[in-house]
Tab-separated table of C-alpha atoms in Angstrom:
chain	number	residue	atom	x	y	z
A	1	MET	CA	-123.505	-53.353	-16.110
A	2	LEU	CA	-122.813	-51.874	-19.825
A	3	PHE	CA	-119.598	-54.456	-20.211
A	4	GLN	CA	-120.743	-57.602	-19.506
A	5	ASN	CA	-124.093	-56.515	-21.554
A	6	LEU	CA	-121.996	-55.874	-24.698
A	7	LEU	CA	-119.095	-58.904	-24.077
A	8	GLN	CA	-121.472	-61.205	-23.112
A	9	ASP	CA	-122.326	-62.590	-26.694
A	10	TYR	CA	-119.552	-60.765	-28.723
A	11	SER	CA	-116.298	-62.903	-30.581
A	12	ASN	CA	-113.273	-61.280	-31.322
A	13	ALA	CA	-112.427	-63.551	-33.561
A	14	LEU	CA	-114.687	-62.055	-36.348
A	15	ARG	CA	-113.898	-59.451	-38.289
A	16	PRO	CA	-116.735	-56.538	-37.028
A	17	VAL	CA	-119.311	-55.748	-39.948
A	18	GLU	CA	-123.615	-56.326	-40.002
A	19	ASP	CA	-123.165	-57.943	-43.348
A	20	THR	CA	-120.475	-59.711	-44.565
A	21	ASP	CA	-119.948	-57.860	-48.324
A	22	LYS	CA	-118.985	-55.076	-46.729
A	23	THR	CA	-115.581	-53.548	-45.922
A	24	LEU	CA	-114.017	-52.014	-43.102
A	25	ASN	CA	-112.899	-49.056	-42.579
A	26	VAL	CA	-109.824	-48.743	-41.082
A	27	THR	CA	-108.049	-44.591	-39.430
A	28	LEU	CA	-103.994	-45.406	-39.924
A	29	GLN	CA	-102.014	-41.937	-38.081
A	30	ILE	CA	-99.064	-42.748	-36.380
A	31	THR	CA	-97.026	-40.397	-35.000
A	32	LEU	CA	-93.523	-39.872	-34.775
A	33	SER	CA	-91.964	-40.035	-31.217
A	34	GLN	CA	-88.705	-40.666	-31.716
A	35	ILE	CA	-85.687	-41.597	-34.131
A	36	LYS	CA	-83.191	-44.461	-31.877
A	37	ASP	CA	-80.618	-45.176	-34.053
A	38	MET	CA	-79.868	-45.499	-38.116
A	39	ASP	CA	-77.068	-48.630	-38.575
A	40	GLU	CA	-76.132	-47.951	-42.670
A	41	ARG	CA	-74.122	-50.783	-41.921
A	42	ASN	CA	-77.364	-52.779	-41.739
A	43	GLN	CA	-79.425	-51.090	-43.206
A	44	MET	CA	-81.946	-50.732	-40.730
A	45	LEU	CA	-84.033	-47.936	-38.900
A	46	THR	CA	-85.120	-47.998	-35.042
A	47	ALA	CA	-87.862	-45.290	-34.692
A	48	TYR	CA	-90.258	-45.486	-30.871
A	49	LEU	CA	-93.525	-44.719	-32.863
A	50	TRP	CA	-96.959	-43.817	-31.804
A	51	ILE	CA	-99.550	-45.801	-34.069
A	52	ARG	CA	-103.394	-45.152	-33.148
A	53	GLN	CA	-105.811	-46.841	-35.463
A	54	THR	CA	-109.397	-46.175	-35.419
A	55	TRP	CA	-112.335	-49.090	-37.048
A	56	TYR	CA	-116.427	-48.831	-35.828
A	57	ASP	CA	-117.401	-52.073	-34.727
A	58	ALA	CA	-120.916	-52.619	-35.412
A	59	HIS	CA	-121.338	-54.937	-32.526
A	60	LEU	CA	-120.348	-53.230	-29.468
A	61	LYS	CA	-122.878	-50.203	-29.380
A	62	TRP	CA	-125.415	-48.362	-26.469
A	63	ASP	CA	-127.473	-46.392	-25.905
A	64	LYS	CA	-126.173	-43.617	-23.387
A	65	ASP	CA	-129.615	-42.321	-22.246
A	66	GLU	CA	-129.878	-46.260	-21.004
A	67	TYR	CA	-126.061	-45.882	-19.364
A	68	ASP	CA	-126.406	-42.408	-17.456
A	69	GLY	CA	-124.892	-40.513	-19.949
A	70	LEU	CA	-122.130	-42.791	-20.434
A	71	ASP	CA	-120.648	-42.675	-23.523
A	72	SER	CA	-117.398	-44.168	-23.779
A	73	ILE	CA	-114.818	-46.449	-21.647
A	74	ARG	CA	-112.295	-48.109	-21.746
A	75	ILE	CA	-111.424	-52.027	-21.845
A	76	PRO	CA	-108.515	-54.486	-22.415
A	77	SER	CA	-107.616	-53.831	-26.345
A	78	ASN	CA	-107.420	-58.007	-26.609
A	79	LEU	CA	-110.895	-58.379	-25.916
A	80	VAL	CA	-112.289	-56.330	-28.622
A	81	TRP	CA	-111.123	-57.112	-33.165
A	82	ARG	CA	-108.484	-55.789	-33.945
A	83	PRO	CA	-107.123	-55.622	-37.580
A	84	ASP	CA	-104.113	-57.237	-38.265
A	85	ILE	CA	-101.763	-54.135	-39.304
A	86	VAL	CA	-98.210	-54.631	-39.121
A	87	LEU	CA	-95.164	-53.819	-40.248
A	88	TYR	CA	-94.013	-54.990	-44.318
A	89	ASN	CA	-91.105	-54.009	-43.320
A	90	LYS	CA	-89.874	-55.183	-40.675
A	91	ALA	CA	-86.458	-56.387	-40.091
A	92	ASP	CA	-86.214	-56.969	-36.385
A	93	ASP	CA	-85.326	-60.639	-35.376
A	94	GLU	CA	-88.355	-61.066	-32.667
A	95	PHE	CA	-91.885	-60.663	-33.891
A	96	SER	CA	-93.412	-58.160	-32.100
A	97	GLY	CA	-96.317	-55.621	-31.915
A	98	PRO	CA	-97.814	-53.180	-30.849
A	99	VAL	CA	-98.178	-52.769	-26.695
A	100	ASP	CA	-101.238	-54.311	-25.464
A	101	THR	CA	-103.175	-51.455	-24.556
A	102	ASN	CA	-107.060	-50.701	-23.267
A	103	VAL	CA	-108.951	-49.474	-25.977
A	104	VAL	CA	-111.425	-46.544	-25.722
A	105	LEU	CA	-115.056	-47.612	-26.945
A	106	ARG	CA	-117.774	-45.764	-28.433
A	107	TYR	CA	-121.060	-45.529	-27.998
A	108	ASP	CA	-121.328	-45.589	-31.600
A	109	GLY	CA	-119.707	-48.415	-31.922
A	110	GLN	CA	-116.090	-46.912	-32.976
A	111	ILE	CA	-113.102	-47.742	-31.002
A	112	THR	CA	-109.126	-45.793	-31.026
A	113	TRP	CA	-106.344	-48.262	-30.064
A	114	ASP	CA	-102.872	-46.191	-29.168
A	115	SER	CA	-100.109	-48.187	-28.818
A	116	PRO	CA	-96.171	-47.054	-28.992
A	117	ALA	CA	-94.514	-49.425	-30.746
A	118	ILE	CA	-90.556	-50.001	-31.151
A	119	THR	CA	-89.824	-50.591	-35.070
A	120	LYS	CA	-87.128	-51.552	-36.825
A	121	SER	CA	-87.849	-51.284	-40.658
A	122	SER	CA	-85.168	-51.276	-42.954
A	123	CYS	CA	-83.702	-49.135	-44.948
A	124	VAL	CA	-81.837	-48.218	-48.382
A	125	VAL	CA	-78.960	-46.352	-47.212
A	126	ASP	CA	-77.425	-44.221	-50.002
A	127	VAL	CA	-73.950	-43.340	-48.956
A	128	SER	CA	-72.789	-41.621	-51.679
A	129	TYR	CA	-72.617	-37.641	-50.083
A	130	PHE	CA	-71.420	-38.950	-46.402
A	131	PRO	CA	-71.206	-37.315	-44.175
A	132	PHE	CA	-73.930	-34.754	-46.003
A	133	ASP	CA	-76.004	-36.983	-47.387
A	134	ASP	CA	-80.078	-37.279	-47.059
A	135	GLN	CA	-82.158	-41.005	-47.039
A	136	GLN	CA	-85.394	-41.523	-47.282
A	137	CYS	CA	-86.927	-44.729	-45.284
A	138	ASN	CA	-89.624	-46.470	-45.939
A	139	LEU	CA	-92.510	-47.994	-43.358
A	140	THR	CA	-95.009	-49.346	-44.817
A	141	PHE	CA	-98.195	-50.290	-42.948
A	142	GLY	CA	-101.055	-52.983	-44.025
A	143	SER	CA	-103.170	-55.942	-43.449
A	144	TRP	CA	-101.379	-58.858	-43.287
A	145	THR	CA	-104.532	-61.717	-44.135
A	146	TYR	CA	-106.939	-58.991	-44.764
A	147	ASN	CA	-107.171	-58.978	-48.294
A	148	GLY	CA	-108.727	-55.442	-50.205
A	149	ASN	CA	-111.952	-56.191	-49.965
A	150	GLN	CA	-112.675	-56.494	-46.142
A	151	ILE	CA	-110.388	-54.361	-44.623
A	152	ASP	CA	-109.100	-50.608	-46.272
A	153	ILE	CA	-106.651	-48.422	-44.361
A	154	ASP	CA	-107.274	-45.028	-44.886
A	155	MET	CA	-104.811	-42.039	-43.811
A	156	GLY	CA	-105.854	-40.012	-40.611
A	157	MET	CA	-103.722	-37.585	-42.078
A	158	ASP	CA	-101.300	-36.577	-44.760
A	159	SER	CA	-98.313	-37.073	-43.570
A	160	GLY	CA	-97.103	-39.018	-40.383
A	161	ASP	CA	-97.166	-36.742	-37.125
A	162	LEU	CA	-93.772	-34.763	-36.130
A	163	SER	CA	-94.931	-33.226	-33.229
A	164	ASP	CA	-93.876	-34.624	-30.504
A	165	PHE	CA	-90.598	-35.363	-32.182
A	166	VAL	CA	-87.948	-35.320	-29.757
A	167	GLU	CA	-84.934	-34.288	-32.115
A	168	ASN	CA	-82.076	-36.261	-32.532
A	169	VAL	CA	-78.865	-35.619	-32.109
A	170	GLU	CA	-77.314	-37.256	-35.497
A	171	TRP	CA	-80.398	-37.071	-38.004
A	172	GLU	CA	-82.642	-33.568	-38.961
A	173	VAL	CA	-86.147	-34.864	-39.968
A	174	HIS	CA	-88.049	-33.033	-42.558
A	175	GLY	CA	-91.037	-34.457	-43.077
A	176	MET	CA	-92.476	-38.264	-42.943
A	177	PRO	CA	-94.904	-37.647	-45.773
A	178	ALA	CA	-98.208	-40.756	-46.662
A	179	ALA	CA	-99.619	-42.530	-49.126
A	180	LYS	CA	-101.807	-45.156	-50.392
A	181	ASN	CA	-101.398	-47.537	-52.137
A	182	VAL	CA	-102.742	-50.290	-53.552
A	183	ILE	CA	-100.899	-53.703	-54.888
A	184	MET	CA	-101.624	-56.608	-56.361
A	185	TYR	CA	-99.394	-59.424	-54.798
A	186	GLY	CA	-98.334	-62.638	-57.310
A	187	CYS	CA	-99.659	-65.298	-54.585
A	188	CYS	CA	-103.413	-63.823	-54.591
A	189	SER	CA	-105.757	-61.998	-57.151
A	190	ASP	CA	-107.547	-59.730	-54.948
A	191	PRO	CA	-105.744	-55.996	-53.764
A	192	TYR	CA	-104.125	-55.721	-50.620
A	193	PRO	CA	-103.609	-51.818	-50.230
A	194	ASP	CA	-100.945	-50.194	-47.884
A	195	ILE	CA	-99.566	-47.084	-46.358
A	196	THR	CA	-96.065	-45.963	-46.282
A	197	TYR	CA	-94.978	-43.649	-44.176
A	198	THR	CA	-91.057	-41.975	-46.224
A	199	LEU	CA	-89.141	-40.936	-43.386
A	200	LEU	CA	-86.658	-37.700	-44.836
A	201	LEU	CA	-83.305	-37.574	-43.068
A	202	LYS	CA	-81.081	-35.450	-43.702
A	203	ARG	CA	-76.863	-37.071	-42.070
A	204	ARG	CA	-75.902	-33.926	-39.194
A	205	SER	CA	-71.899	-33.739	-40.759
A	206	SER	CA	-71.055	-31.030	-37.476
A	207	PHE	CA	-69.397	-34.508	-35.395
A	208	TYR	CA	-67.686	-35.698	-39.106
A	209	ILE	CA	-66.271	-32.042	-39.686
A	210	PHE	CA	-64.300	-31.962	-37.081
A	211	ASN	CA	-63.125	-35.439	-36.279
A	212	LEU	CA	-62.465	-37.120	-39.411
A	213	LEU	CA	-62.580	-34.404	-42.078
A	214	ILE	CA	-60.838	-30.961	-40.776
A	215	PRO	CA	-57.600	-34.173	-39.404
A	216	CYS	CA	-57.818	-36.033	-42.910
A	217	VAL	CA	-57.420	-31.941	-44.119
A	218	MET	CA	-54.297	-31.121	-41.802
A	219	ILE	CA	-52.480	-34.711	-42.243
A	220	SER	CA	-53.396	-33.676	-46.307
A	221	PHE	CA	-50.927	-30.501	-46.183
A	222	LEU	CA	-48.218	-32.143	-44.781
A	223	ALA	CA	-47.771	-34.734	-47.882
A	224	PRO	CA	-46.362	-31.307	-49.847
A	225	LEU	CA	-44.261	-29.929	-47.181
A	226	GLY	CA	-41.993	-32.663	-47.697
A	227	PHE	CA	-41.337	-31.188	-50.658
A	228	PHE	CA	-40.085	-28.300	-48.923
A	229	LEU	CA	-37.945	-30.738	-46.410
A	230	PRO	CA	-34.234	-30.229	-46.621
A	231	ALA	CA	-32.656	-33.411	-49.407
A	232	ASP	CA	-29.161	-33.796	-46.716
A	233	SER	CA	-32.213	-33.960	-42.919
A	234	GLY	CA	-33.521	-37.787	-44.511
A	235	GLU	CA	-37.221	-37.104	-43.687
A	236	LYS	CA	-38.240	-36.485	-47.004
A	237	VAL	CA	-39.436	-40.696	-48.108
A	238	SER	CA	-40.889	-40.939	-43.399
A	239	LEU	CA	-42.548	-37.202	-43.775
A	240	GLY	CA	-44.665	-39.685	-46.564
A	241	VAL	CA	-44.487	-43.294	-45.372
A	242	THR	CA	-45.794	-41.473	-41.998
A	243	VAL	CA	-48.991	-39.102	-43.709
A	244	LEU	CA	-50.259	-42.421	-45.840
A	245	LEU	CA	-50.510	-44.346	-42.349
A	246	ALA	CA	-52.167	-41.674	-40.259
A	247	LEU	CA	-54.713	-41.947	-43.509
A	248	THR	CA	-55.291	-45.243	-44.093
A	249	VAL	CA	-56.486	-45.178	-40.080
A	250	PHE	CA	-59.065	-42.795	-41.108
A	251	GLN	CA	-59.895	-44.532	-43.763
A	252	LEU	CA	-60.719	-47.713	-41.827
A	253	MET	CA	-62.633	-46.116	-39.440
A	254	VAL	CA	-65.184	-44.503	-42.548
A	255	ALA	CA	-65.029	-47.947	-44.095
A	256	GLU	CA	-66.492	-49.648	-40.401
A	257	SER	CA	-68.938	-47.527	-40.274
A	258	MET	CA	-70.725	-47.696	-43.916
A	259	PRO	CA	-72.488	-50.326	-46.177
A	260	PRO	CA	-69.784	-52.601	-48.263
A	261	SER	CA	-71.384	-51.754	-51.257
A	262	GLU	CA	-70.550	-50.658	-54.795
A	263	SER	CA	-71.683	-46.927	-53.233
A	264	VAL	CA	-68.351	-45.373	-52.018
A	265	PRO	CA	-68.983	-42.740	-49.999
A	266	LEU	CA	-67.605	-38.862	-50.520
A	267	ILE	CA	-65.118	-39.118	-47.603
A	268	GLY	CA	-63.523	-42.290	-48.639
A	269	LYS	CA	-63.291	-40.954	-52.410
A	270	TYR	CA	-61.824	-38.126	-50.639
A	271	TYR	CA	-59.889	-40.266	-48.896
A	272	ILE	CA	-58.370	-42.348	-51.729
A	273	ALA	CA	-57.493	-39.163	-53.322
A	274	THR	CA	-55.637	-37.963	-50.965
A	275	MET	CA	-53.971	-41.661	-50.192
A	276	THR	CA	-53.300	-41.231	-53.604
A	277	MET	CA	-51.176	-37.648	-53.878
A	278	ILE	CA	-49.556	-38.728	-50.695
A	279	THR	CA	-47.950	-42.279	-52.781
A	280	ALA	CA	-46.904	-40.177	-56.091
A	281	SER	CA	-45.311	-37.281	-53.729
A	282	THR	CA	-43.076	-39.908	-52.158
A	283	ALA	CA	-42.005	-41.596	-54.861
A	284	LEU	CA	-41.870	-38.002	-56.560
A	285	THR	CA	-39.375	-37.286	-53.485
A	286	ILE	CA	-37.400	-40.676	-54.286
A	287	PHE	CA	-37.124	-39.353	-57.111
A	288	ILE	CA	-35.938	-36.089	-56.341
A	289	MET	CA	-33.258	-37.866	-53.866
A	290	ASN	CA	-31.868	-39.687	-57.261
A	291	ILE	CA	-31.418	-36.273	-58.900
A	292	HIS	CA	-30.013	-33.997	-55.573
A	293	HIS	CA	-26.859	-36.891	-55.139
A	294	CYS	CA	-25.756	-37.006	-58.401
A	295	GLY	CA	-22.258	-36.808	-57.548
A	296	ALA	CA	-18.825	-36.239	-59.771
A	297	GLU	CA	-19.195	-40.080	-61.860
A	298	ALA	CA	-22.634	-38.532	-63.129
A	299	LYS	CA	-23.125	-36.378	-66.297
A	300	PRO	CA	-23.533	-32.717	-66.772
A	301	VAL	CA	-26.971	-30.928	-66.481
A	302	PRO	CA	-28.668	-30.898	-70.062
A	303	GLY	CA	-28.468	-27.215	-71.646
A	304	TRP	CA	-32.195	-27.510	-71.938
A	305	ALA	CA	-32.569	-28.245	-67.997
A	306	LYS	CA	-29.821	-25.909	-67.573
A	307	VAL	CA	-32.067	-23.018	-69.468
A	308	PHE	CA	-36.132	-24.484	-68.376
A	309	ILE	CA	-34.707	-25.436	-65.396
A	310	LEU	CA	-31.451	-23.633	-63.675
A	311	ASP	CA	-32.508	-20.187	-65.434
A	312	TYR	CA	-36.036	-20.269	-65.922
A	313	MET	CA	-38.284	-21.537	-63.396
A	314	SER	CA	-35.006	-20.844	-60.401
A	315	LYS	CA	-36.666	-17.269	-60.754
A	316	ILE	CA	-39.958	-17.672	-60.979
A	317	PHE	CA	-39.835	-20.166	-57.730
A	318	PHE	CA	-37.018	-18.708	-55.649
A	319	VAL	CA	-34.661	-20.947	-55.319
A	320	TYR	CA	-30.848	-19.164	-55.127
A	321	GLU	CA	-27.607	-20.974	-54.749
A	322	VAL	CA	-25.787	-21.140	-51.014
A	323	GLY	CA	-25.270	-17.964	-49.784
A	324	GLU	CA	-27.643	-15.690	-51.922
A	325	ASN	CA	-31.124	-14.314	-52.022
A	326	CYS	CA	-34.145	-12.986	-52.717
A	327	THR	CA	-32.990	-10.063	-51.023
A	328	THR	CA	-28.850	-9.098	-52.408
A	329	SER	CA	-28.801	-5.902	-53.697
A	330	GLN	CA	-28.613	-5.129	-57.401
A	331	MET	CA	-24.940	-3.093	-56.802
A	332	ASP	CA	-23.581	-6.057	-55.189
A	333	LYS	CA	-23.520	-8.102	-57.688
A	334	LYS	CA	-21.799	-5.234	-59.605
A	335	LYS	CA	-18.968	-4.820	-57.151
A	336	GLU	CA	-18.973	-9.455	-57.741
A	337	VAL	CA	-18.294	-8.722	-60.758
A	338	LYS	CA	-16.032	-5.694	-61.559
A	339	LEU	CA	-13.601	-7.754	-58.050
A	340	GLN	CA	-13.825	-10.247	-60.314
A	341	MET	CA	-13.139	-8.561	-64.680
A	342	GLU	CA	-9.808	-6.557	-61.833
A	343	GLU	CA	-8.722	-10.316	-60.975
A	344	THR	CA	-8.403	-11.208	-64.157
A	345	VAL	CA	-6.517	-7.975	-65.515
A	346	ASN	CA	-3.886	-8.668	-62.839
A	347	GLY	CA	-3.707	-11.977	-62.923
A	348	LYS	CA	-3.150	-11.976	-67.231
A	349	ARG	CA	-0.144	-8.492	-66.124
A	350	LYS	CA	1.452	-10.662	-64.084
A	351	LYS	CA	1.409	-13.037	-66.419
A	352	MET	CA	2.986	-10.881	-68.472
A	353	GLN	CA	5.353	-9.634	-66.663
A	354	ASN	CA	6.514	-12.975	-65.922
A	355	ALA	CA	6.782	-14.423	-68.566
A	356	LYS	CA	9.276	-10.633	-69.723
A	357	VAL	CA	11.657	-11.724	-66.760
A	358	GLN	CA	12.831	-15.817	-68.234
A	359	ALA	CA	13.385	-13.366	-71.902
A	360	GLU	CA	15.756	-11.232	-69.747
A	361	ALA	CA	16.951	-14.241	-68.070
A	362	SER	CA	17.379	-15.877	-70.718
A	363	LYS	CA	19.017	-13.231	-73.045
A	364	CYS	CA	21.649	-12.644	-70.203
A	365	ASN	CA	22.667	-16.027	-70.069
A	366	THR	CA	23.124	-16.636	-73.765
A	367	LYS	CA	24.683	-13.426	-74.169
A	368	TYR	CA	27.657	-14.139	-71.342
A	369	ASN	CA	27.294	-17.896	-71.591
A	370	MET	CA	26.963	-18.548	-68.149
A	371	PRO	CA	27.335	-22.725	-68.009
A	372	ALA	CA	27.930	-21.981	-63.902
A	373	MET	CA	23.946	-22.430	-63.661
A	374	GLU	CA	23.693	-25.772	-64.108
A	375	GLU	CA	26.564	-26.324	-62.090
A	376	HIS	CA	25.568	-24.992	-59.126
A	377	PRO	CA	21.254	-24.141	-59.862
A	378	ASN	CA	20.892	-22.946	-55.814
A	379	GLU	CA	23.206	-19.918	-57.092
A	380	CYS	CA	21.605	-16.626	-57.928
A	381	LEU	CA	22.813	-15.034	-61.402
A	382	LYS	CA	25.431	-12.388	-60.177
A	383	GLU	CA	24.924	-8.411	-60.452
A	384	GLU	CA	27.891	-7.659	-62.542
A	385	LEU	CA	26.951	-10.802	-65.064
A	386	CYS	CA	24.149	-8.379	-66.650
A	387	PRO	CA	24.389	-5.162	-65.354
A	388	GLU	CA	22.362	-3.283	-67.435
A	389	LYS	CA	19.065	-5.215	-66.180
A	390	MET	CA	19.810	-5.997	-62.687
A	391	ASN	CA	17.526	-2.315	-62.125
A	392	MET	CA	14.071	-3.954	-63.987
A	393	TYR	CA	13.882	-7.613	-63.597
A	394	MET	CA	14.462	-9.829	-60.628
A	395	CYS	CA	16.585	-12.814	-60.409
A	396	THR	CA	15.812	-15.910	-62.120
A	397	CYS	CA	16.381	-19.243	-60.350
A	398	ALA	CA	17.242	-22.665	-62.117
A	399	GLN	CA	15.053	-24.815	-60.764
A	400	HIS	CA	11.841	-21.467	-61.747
A	401	ASP	CA	10.313	-24.553	-64.533
A	402	LYS	CA	10.335	-26.989	-61.911
A	403	ILE	CA	8.069	-24.762	-59.783
A	404	ALA	CA	5.612	-23.044	-62.102
A	405	LYS	CA	5.354	-26.990	-63.220
A	406	ASN	CA	4.074	-28.027	-59.664
A	407	ILE	CA	2.114	-25.126	-59.249
A	408	ALA	CA	0.336	-25.418	-63.067
A	409	TYR	CA	-0.806	-29.150	-61.303
A	410	ILE	CA	-1.324	-27.824	-57.911
A	411	ALA	CA	-3.803	-25.398	-60.729
A	412	ASN	CA	-5.325	-27.756	-62.872
A	413	CYS	CA	-5.642	-29.736	-59.296
A	414	PHE	CA	-7.779	-27.524	-57.838
A	415	ARG	CA	-10.242	-26.370	-61.139
A	416	GLU	CA	-11.219	-30.214	-62.221
A	417	GLN	CA	-11.908	-30.240	-57.711
A	418	LYS	CA	-13.433	-26.972	-58.717
A	419	ALA	CA	-16.173	-28.095	-61.558
A	420	THR	CA	-16.608	-31.461	-59.737
A	421	CYS	CA	-18.790	-28.981	-56.829
A	422	ALA	CA	-20.375	-26.611	-59.867
A	423	LYS	CA	-21.020	-30.135	-61.463
A	424	GLY	CA	-22.984	-31.974	-58.633
A	425	ALA	CA	-24.235	-28.384	-56.917
A	426	GLU	CA	-26.004	-27.705	-61.098
A	427	TRP	CA	-27.560	-31.327	-60.061
A	428	LYS	CA	-28.475	-30.711	-55.814
A	429	LYS	CA	-29.706	-27.252	-57.176
A	430	VAL	CA	-32.115	-29.092	-60.449
A	431	ALA	CA	-33.333	-31.246	-57.868
A	432	LYS	CA	-34.600	-28.170	-55.641
A	433	VAL	CA	-35.853	-26.261	-57.893
A	434	MET	CA	-38.091	-29.405	-59.051
A	435	ASP	CA	-39.615	-29.915	-54.941
A	436	ARG	CA	-40.245	-25.487	-54.804
A	437	PHE	CA	-42.467	-26.647	-58.154
A	438	PHE	CA	-44.409	-29.953	-57.041
A	439	MET	CA	-44.688	-28.865	-53.619
A	440	TRP	CA	-46.732	-25.784	-54.923
A	441	VAL	CA	-48.435	-28.116	-57.100
A	442	PHE	CA	-49.640	-30.145	-53.916
A	443	PHE	CA	-50.715	-27.499	-52.249
A	444	ILE	CA	-53.160	-26.443	-54.585
A	445	MET	CA	-54.534	-30.098	-55.704
A	446	VAL	CA	-55.201	-30.380	-51.876
A	447	PHE	CA	-56.580	-27.512	-51.794
A	448	LEU	CA	-59.098	-28.210	-54.259
A	449	MET	CA	-60.145	-31.523	-53.147
A	450	SER	CA	-60.321	-30.035	-50.085
A	451	ILE	CA	-62.767	-26.854	-51.588
A	452	SER	CA	-65.103	-29.919	-53.733
A	453	ILE	CA	-65.825	-32.323	-50.754
A	454	ILE	CA	-66.574	-29.295	-47.972
A	455	ARG	CA	-69.040	-27.492	-50.979
């Protein structure tokens, strides 16, 4: 009976006010139930909302005493007038509104309409600090056809209701403040009120730290180790190229999920900086490899390089010759120097003795006039030819000068070969010192970049 009496002469097409010049107040309250998706590339937020709208209908009132104290009924929402409040920044391809649920109608004309809705709204996403970014997404609700003189929208609460929010695995919600705005659009001279809910989101970065950031940091620390590889291994350049390709894969993974904007995410900047560093390290490795393979045709190491690189930097970076290490004691070095000095002195003594023998032999030949040496070069001097010197010196052969020349030639060849090897060894040591220097420089750079992005 109540339902028939209320809707007998009722029209749901007209604004339910007794005076058409009177403004109808609609109270709006939003409850955020779930964040279904945040599409950063398309800049769109998908959320599950509960929308509550409350207003007074002047034509749907009754005296509850006449109806056995019945103070409220629930009827289909399409039978009563409903405000055309929509989401202004809707980004869905299909235009869909709230579900046609029942409304609660009270005896004093108050109508409460609770309806769930899955909204897709546009959201300006700033990924400058991805994956440590905060986002602010606005949900703006207002009447589509009624101006502020016909329908005035009020806030049911100062913020969105988060009491029934289901936690999201990717985003943390830090609030949903609401604000009422009255805007004068260019199309019309009347004011249009709206309520904007600002959803404050913070990204949970653990997933991206363990899947994108830590692997990149670990790969980045491999790049300086390329300087530590021996130059003869042939793997120095290939290691740098492999690390560069691995970082390129991670960079593409990040680029696929980010919007194509001028704002480069923080992790993208880190990838670019690391790739630039690895490119520079690979180029320096090629340069150092050329220094390492300098052969006999190369010029000697410059004097400043010997002093600065071979003397000072080699000690700072603990670079030693082959067979030499940092544990070699000073006593061993002194012994080696002493042995070298003794060998030098003994060599000088032998030379002096040989010279004395040659002088005495020359005296004997001159004194006794010995032409037989030229006729019989393989025979030694007889003891009776020079009896006063037979107990002091050995006999001298005629081919002594020829043998001495051959030995001198062999010694000169050996000295030249040793000098050539020493020159190549100096260039190799220069390359090794530069390898160690750049290794520590790049280690420090990778460490500082990693600390800066984590902080």
